[in-house]
PDB file of C-alpha atoms in Angstrom:
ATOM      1  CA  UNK A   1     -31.861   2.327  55.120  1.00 47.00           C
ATOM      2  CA  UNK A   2     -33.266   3.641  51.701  1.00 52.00           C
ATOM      3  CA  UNK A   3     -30.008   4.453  50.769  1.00 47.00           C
ATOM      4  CA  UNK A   4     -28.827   1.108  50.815  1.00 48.00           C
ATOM      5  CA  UNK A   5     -30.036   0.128  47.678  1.00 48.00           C
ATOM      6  CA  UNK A   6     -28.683   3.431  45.999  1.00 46.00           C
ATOM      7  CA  UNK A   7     -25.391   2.735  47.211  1.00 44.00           C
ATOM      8  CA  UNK A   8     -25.250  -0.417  45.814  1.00 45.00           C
ATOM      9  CA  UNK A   9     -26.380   0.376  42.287  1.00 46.00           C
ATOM     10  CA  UNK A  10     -24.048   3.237  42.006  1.00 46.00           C
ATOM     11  CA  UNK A  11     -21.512   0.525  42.567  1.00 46.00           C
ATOM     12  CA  UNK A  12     -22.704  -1.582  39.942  1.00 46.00           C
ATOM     13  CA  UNK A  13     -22.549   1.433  37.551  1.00 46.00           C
ATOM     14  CA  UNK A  14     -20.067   2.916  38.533  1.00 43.00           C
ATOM     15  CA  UNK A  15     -17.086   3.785  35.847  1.00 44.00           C
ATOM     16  CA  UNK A  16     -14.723   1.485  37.429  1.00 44.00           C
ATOM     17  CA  UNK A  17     -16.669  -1.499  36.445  1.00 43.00           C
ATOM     18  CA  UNK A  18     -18.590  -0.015  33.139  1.00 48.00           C
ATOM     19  CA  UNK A  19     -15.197   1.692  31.693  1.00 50.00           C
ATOM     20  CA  UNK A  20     -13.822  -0.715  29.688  1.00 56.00           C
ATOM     21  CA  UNK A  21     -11.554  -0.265  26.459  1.00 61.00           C
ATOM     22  CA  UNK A  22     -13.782  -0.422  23.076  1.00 84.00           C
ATOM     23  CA  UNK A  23     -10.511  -0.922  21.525  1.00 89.00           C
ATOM     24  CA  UNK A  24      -6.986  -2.048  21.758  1.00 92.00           C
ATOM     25  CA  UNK A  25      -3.934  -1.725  20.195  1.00 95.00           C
ATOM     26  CA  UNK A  26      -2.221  -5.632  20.063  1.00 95.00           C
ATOM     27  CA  UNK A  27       0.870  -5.075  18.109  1.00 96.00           C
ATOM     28  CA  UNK A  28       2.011  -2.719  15.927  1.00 97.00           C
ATOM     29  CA  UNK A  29       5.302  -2.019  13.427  1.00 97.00           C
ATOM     30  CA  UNK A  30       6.787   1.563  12.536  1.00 95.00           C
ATOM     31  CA  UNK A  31       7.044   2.313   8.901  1.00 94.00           C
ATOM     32  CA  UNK A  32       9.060   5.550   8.671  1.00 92.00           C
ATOM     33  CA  UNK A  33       8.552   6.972   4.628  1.00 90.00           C
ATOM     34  CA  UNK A  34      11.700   9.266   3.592  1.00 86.00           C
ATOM     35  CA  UNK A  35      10.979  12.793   2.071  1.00 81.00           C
ATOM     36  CA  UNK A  36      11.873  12.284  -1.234  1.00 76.00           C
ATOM     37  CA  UNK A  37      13.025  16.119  -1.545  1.00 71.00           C
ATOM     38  CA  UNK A  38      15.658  18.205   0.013  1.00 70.00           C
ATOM     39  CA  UNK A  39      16.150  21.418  -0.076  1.00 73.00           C
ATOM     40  CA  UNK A  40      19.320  23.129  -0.803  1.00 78.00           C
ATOM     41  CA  UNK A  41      20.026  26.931   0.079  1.00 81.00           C
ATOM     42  CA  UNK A  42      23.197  28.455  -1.445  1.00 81.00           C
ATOM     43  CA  UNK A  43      25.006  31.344   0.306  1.00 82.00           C
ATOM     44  CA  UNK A  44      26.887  33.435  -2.425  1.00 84.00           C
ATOM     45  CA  UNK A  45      28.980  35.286  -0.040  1.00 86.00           C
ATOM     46  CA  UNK A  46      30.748  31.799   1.664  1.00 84.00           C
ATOM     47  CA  UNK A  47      29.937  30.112  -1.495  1.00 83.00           C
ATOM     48  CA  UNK A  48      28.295  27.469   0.892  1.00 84.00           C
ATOM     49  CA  UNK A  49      25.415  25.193  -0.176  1.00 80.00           C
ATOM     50  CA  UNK A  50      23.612  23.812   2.743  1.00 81.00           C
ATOM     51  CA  UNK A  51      21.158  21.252   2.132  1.00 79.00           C
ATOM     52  CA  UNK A  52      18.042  20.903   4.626  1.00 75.00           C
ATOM     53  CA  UNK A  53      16.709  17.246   5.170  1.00 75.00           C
ATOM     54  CA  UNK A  54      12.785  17.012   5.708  1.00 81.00           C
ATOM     55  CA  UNK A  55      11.789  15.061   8.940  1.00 86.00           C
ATOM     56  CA  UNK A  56      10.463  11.282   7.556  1.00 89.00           C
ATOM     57  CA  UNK A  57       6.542  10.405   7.907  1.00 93.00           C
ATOM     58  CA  UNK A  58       5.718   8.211  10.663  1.00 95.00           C
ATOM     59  CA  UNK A  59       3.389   5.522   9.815  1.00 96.00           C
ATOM     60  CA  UNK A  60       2.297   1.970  10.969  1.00 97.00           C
ATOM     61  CA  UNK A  61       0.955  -1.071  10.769  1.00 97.00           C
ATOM     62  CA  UNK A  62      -1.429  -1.347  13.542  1.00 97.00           C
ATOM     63  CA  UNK A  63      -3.210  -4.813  14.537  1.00 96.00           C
ATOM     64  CA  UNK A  64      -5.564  -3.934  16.648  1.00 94.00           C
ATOM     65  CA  UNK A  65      -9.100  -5.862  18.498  1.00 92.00           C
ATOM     66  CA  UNK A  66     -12.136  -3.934  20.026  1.00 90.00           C
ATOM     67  CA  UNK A  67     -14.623  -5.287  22.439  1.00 89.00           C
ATOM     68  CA  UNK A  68     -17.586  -5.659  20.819  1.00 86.00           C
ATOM     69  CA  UNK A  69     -18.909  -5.938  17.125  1.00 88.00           C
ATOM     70  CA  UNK A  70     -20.186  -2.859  15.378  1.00 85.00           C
ATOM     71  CA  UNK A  71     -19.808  -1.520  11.566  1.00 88.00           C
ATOM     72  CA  UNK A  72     -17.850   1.546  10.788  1.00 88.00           C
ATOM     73  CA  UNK A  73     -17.138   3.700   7.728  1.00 90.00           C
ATOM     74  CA  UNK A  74     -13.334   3.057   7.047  1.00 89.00           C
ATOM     75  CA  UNK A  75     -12.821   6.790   6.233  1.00 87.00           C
ATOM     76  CA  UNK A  76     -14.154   8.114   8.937  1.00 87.00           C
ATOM     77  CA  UNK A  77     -12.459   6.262  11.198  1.00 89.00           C
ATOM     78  CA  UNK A  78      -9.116   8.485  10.051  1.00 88.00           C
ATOM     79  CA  UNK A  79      -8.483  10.264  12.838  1.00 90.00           C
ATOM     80  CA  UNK A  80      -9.328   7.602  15.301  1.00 91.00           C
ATOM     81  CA  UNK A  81      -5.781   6.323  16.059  1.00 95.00           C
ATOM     82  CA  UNK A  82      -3.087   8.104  18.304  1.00 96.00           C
ATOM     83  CA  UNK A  83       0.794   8.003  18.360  1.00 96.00           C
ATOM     84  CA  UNK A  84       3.066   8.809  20.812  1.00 97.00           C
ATOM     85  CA  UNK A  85       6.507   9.917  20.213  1.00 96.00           C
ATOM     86  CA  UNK A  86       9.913   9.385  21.910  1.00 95.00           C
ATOM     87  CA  UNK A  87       9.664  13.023  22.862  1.00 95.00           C
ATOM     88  CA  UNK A  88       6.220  12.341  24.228  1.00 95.00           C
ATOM     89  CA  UNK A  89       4.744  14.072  22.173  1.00 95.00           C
ATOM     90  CA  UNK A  90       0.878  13.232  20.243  1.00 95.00           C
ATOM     91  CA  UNK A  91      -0.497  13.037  16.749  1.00 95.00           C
ATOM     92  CA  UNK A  92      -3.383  11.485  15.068  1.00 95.00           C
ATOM     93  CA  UNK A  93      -3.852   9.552  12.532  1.00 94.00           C
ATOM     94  CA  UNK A  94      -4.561  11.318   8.907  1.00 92.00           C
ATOM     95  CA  UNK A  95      -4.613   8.203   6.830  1.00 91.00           C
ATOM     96  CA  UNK A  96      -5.960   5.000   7.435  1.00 93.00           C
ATOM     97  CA  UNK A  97      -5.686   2.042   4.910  1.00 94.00           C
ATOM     98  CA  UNK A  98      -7.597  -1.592   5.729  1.00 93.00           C
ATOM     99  CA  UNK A  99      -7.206  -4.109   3.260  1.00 91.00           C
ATOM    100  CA  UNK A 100      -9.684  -4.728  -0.156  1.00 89.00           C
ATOM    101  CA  UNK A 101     -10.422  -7.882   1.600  1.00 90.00           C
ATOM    102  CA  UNK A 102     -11.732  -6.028   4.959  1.00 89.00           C
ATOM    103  CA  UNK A 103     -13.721  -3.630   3.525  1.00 91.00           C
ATOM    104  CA  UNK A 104     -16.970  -4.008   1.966  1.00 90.00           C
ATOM    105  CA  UNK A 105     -18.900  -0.617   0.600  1.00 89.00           C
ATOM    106  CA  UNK A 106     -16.985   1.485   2.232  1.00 89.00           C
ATOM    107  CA  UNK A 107     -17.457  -0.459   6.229  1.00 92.00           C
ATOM    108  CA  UNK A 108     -15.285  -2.355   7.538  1.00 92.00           C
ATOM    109  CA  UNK A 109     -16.381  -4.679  10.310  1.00 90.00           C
ATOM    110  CA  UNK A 110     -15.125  -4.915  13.778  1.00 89.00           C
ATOM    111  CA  UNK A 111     -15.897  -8.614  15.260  1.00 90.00           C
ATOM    112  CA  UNK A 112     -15.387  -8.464  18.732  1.00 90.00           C
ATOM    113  CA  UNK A 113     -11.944  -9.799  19.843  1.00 89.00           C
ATOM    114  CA  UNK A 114     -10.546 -10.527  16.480  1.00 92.00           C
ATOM    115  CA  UNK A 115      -7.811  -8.734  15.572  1.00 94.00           C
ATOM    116  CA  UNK A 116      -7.618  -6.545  12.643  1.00 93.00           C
ATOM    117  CA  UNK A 117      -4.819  -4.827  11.023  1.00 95.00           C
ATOM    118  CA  UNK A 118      -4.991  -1.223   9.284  1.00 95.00           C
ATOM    119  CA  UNK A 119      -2.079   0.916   7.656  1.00 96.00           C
ATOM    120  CA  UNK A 120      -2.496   4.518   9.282  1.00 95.00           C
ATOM    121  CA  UNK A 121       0.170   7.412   8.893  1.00 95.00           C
ATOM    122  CA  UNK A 122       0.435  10.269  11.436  1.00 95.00           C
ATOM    123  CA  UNK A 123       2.706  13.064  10.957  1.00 92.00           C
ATOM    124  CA  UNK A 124       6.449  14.231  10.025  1.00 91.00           C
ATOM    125  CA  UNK A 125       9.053  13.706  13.354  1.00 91.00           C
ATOM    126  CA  UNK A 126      12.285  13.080  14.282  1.00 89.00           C
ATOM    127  CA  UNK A 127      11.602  11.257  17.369  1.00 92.00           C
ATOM    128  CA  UNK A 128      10.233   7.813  16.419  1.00 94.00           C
ATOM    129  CA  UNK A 129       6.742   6.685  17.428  1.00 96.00           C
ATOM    130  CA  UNK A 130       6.884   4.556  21.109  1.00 96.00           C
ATOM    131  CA  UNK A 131       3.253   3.476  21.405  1.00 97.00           C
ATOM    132  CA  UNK A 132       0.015   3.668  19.963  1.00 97.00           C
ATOM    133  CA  UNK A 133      -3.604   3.460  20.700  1.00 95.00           C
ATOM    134  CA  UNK A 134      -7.169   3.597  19.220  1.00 92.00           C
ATOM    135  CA  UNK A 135      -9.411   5.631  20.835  1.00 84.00           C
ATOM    136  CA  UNK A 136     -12.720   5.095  19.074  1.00 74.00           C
ATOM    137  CA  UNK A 137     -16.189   4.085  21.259  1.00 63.00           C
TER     138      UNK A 137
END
């Protein structure tokens, strides 16, 4: 009978009902920047020049809520942002960009369920970016 109680409170606290998304990702649009330089390699012997096209960046504009209010320095949230590709592959973000208007010393502040939109960039691919989520606590 003494583990009644137990039982119950491990319910309560349990992850299932504690595990909840600090963050999610409510719309977002691809922004694919173009290397602006090719390479070219010439081949005497054929008297071929074959020119090599650089993979573009993969960036987005990400609007995106979290669920409660807290403070954060913008630039260390860089990193705090994932991508997945058509391949299924991963990458993080390397660049984030909020607005002049959203940031104030350096913080930008996260008001619990209203949205907020940053520009983040993630890495060189072929494959173009499928989904994305934040993954910050």
């Amino acid at each position: 009978m003494k583990l009644m109680p137990l039982l119950l409170l491990t319910g309560i606290f349990s992850p299932i009902v504690i595990a909840q998304p600090a963050c999610t990702v409510t719309h977002f649009e691809t922004i694919n920047i173009e290397p602006t330089r090719e390479a070219v390699k010439y081949d005497q012997q054929s008297q071929t020049a074959e020119v090599h096209h650089q993979q573009p960046m993969r960036c987005a504009s990400i609007t995106f809520q979290t669920s409660h209010t807290l403070n954060k320095v913008a630039r260390a949230m860089h990193n705090e942002f994932e991508a997945k590709y058509a391949d299924m592959t991963t990458a993080q973000s390397h660049l984030i960009k909020f607005s002049d208007d959203a940031l104030d010393s350096g913080y930008v502040q996260l008001r619990r369920n209203k949205p907020q939109t940053v520009y983040a960039c993630f890495s060189t691919s072929s494959t173009p970016i499928t989904s994305i989520k934040c993954k910050f606590e």
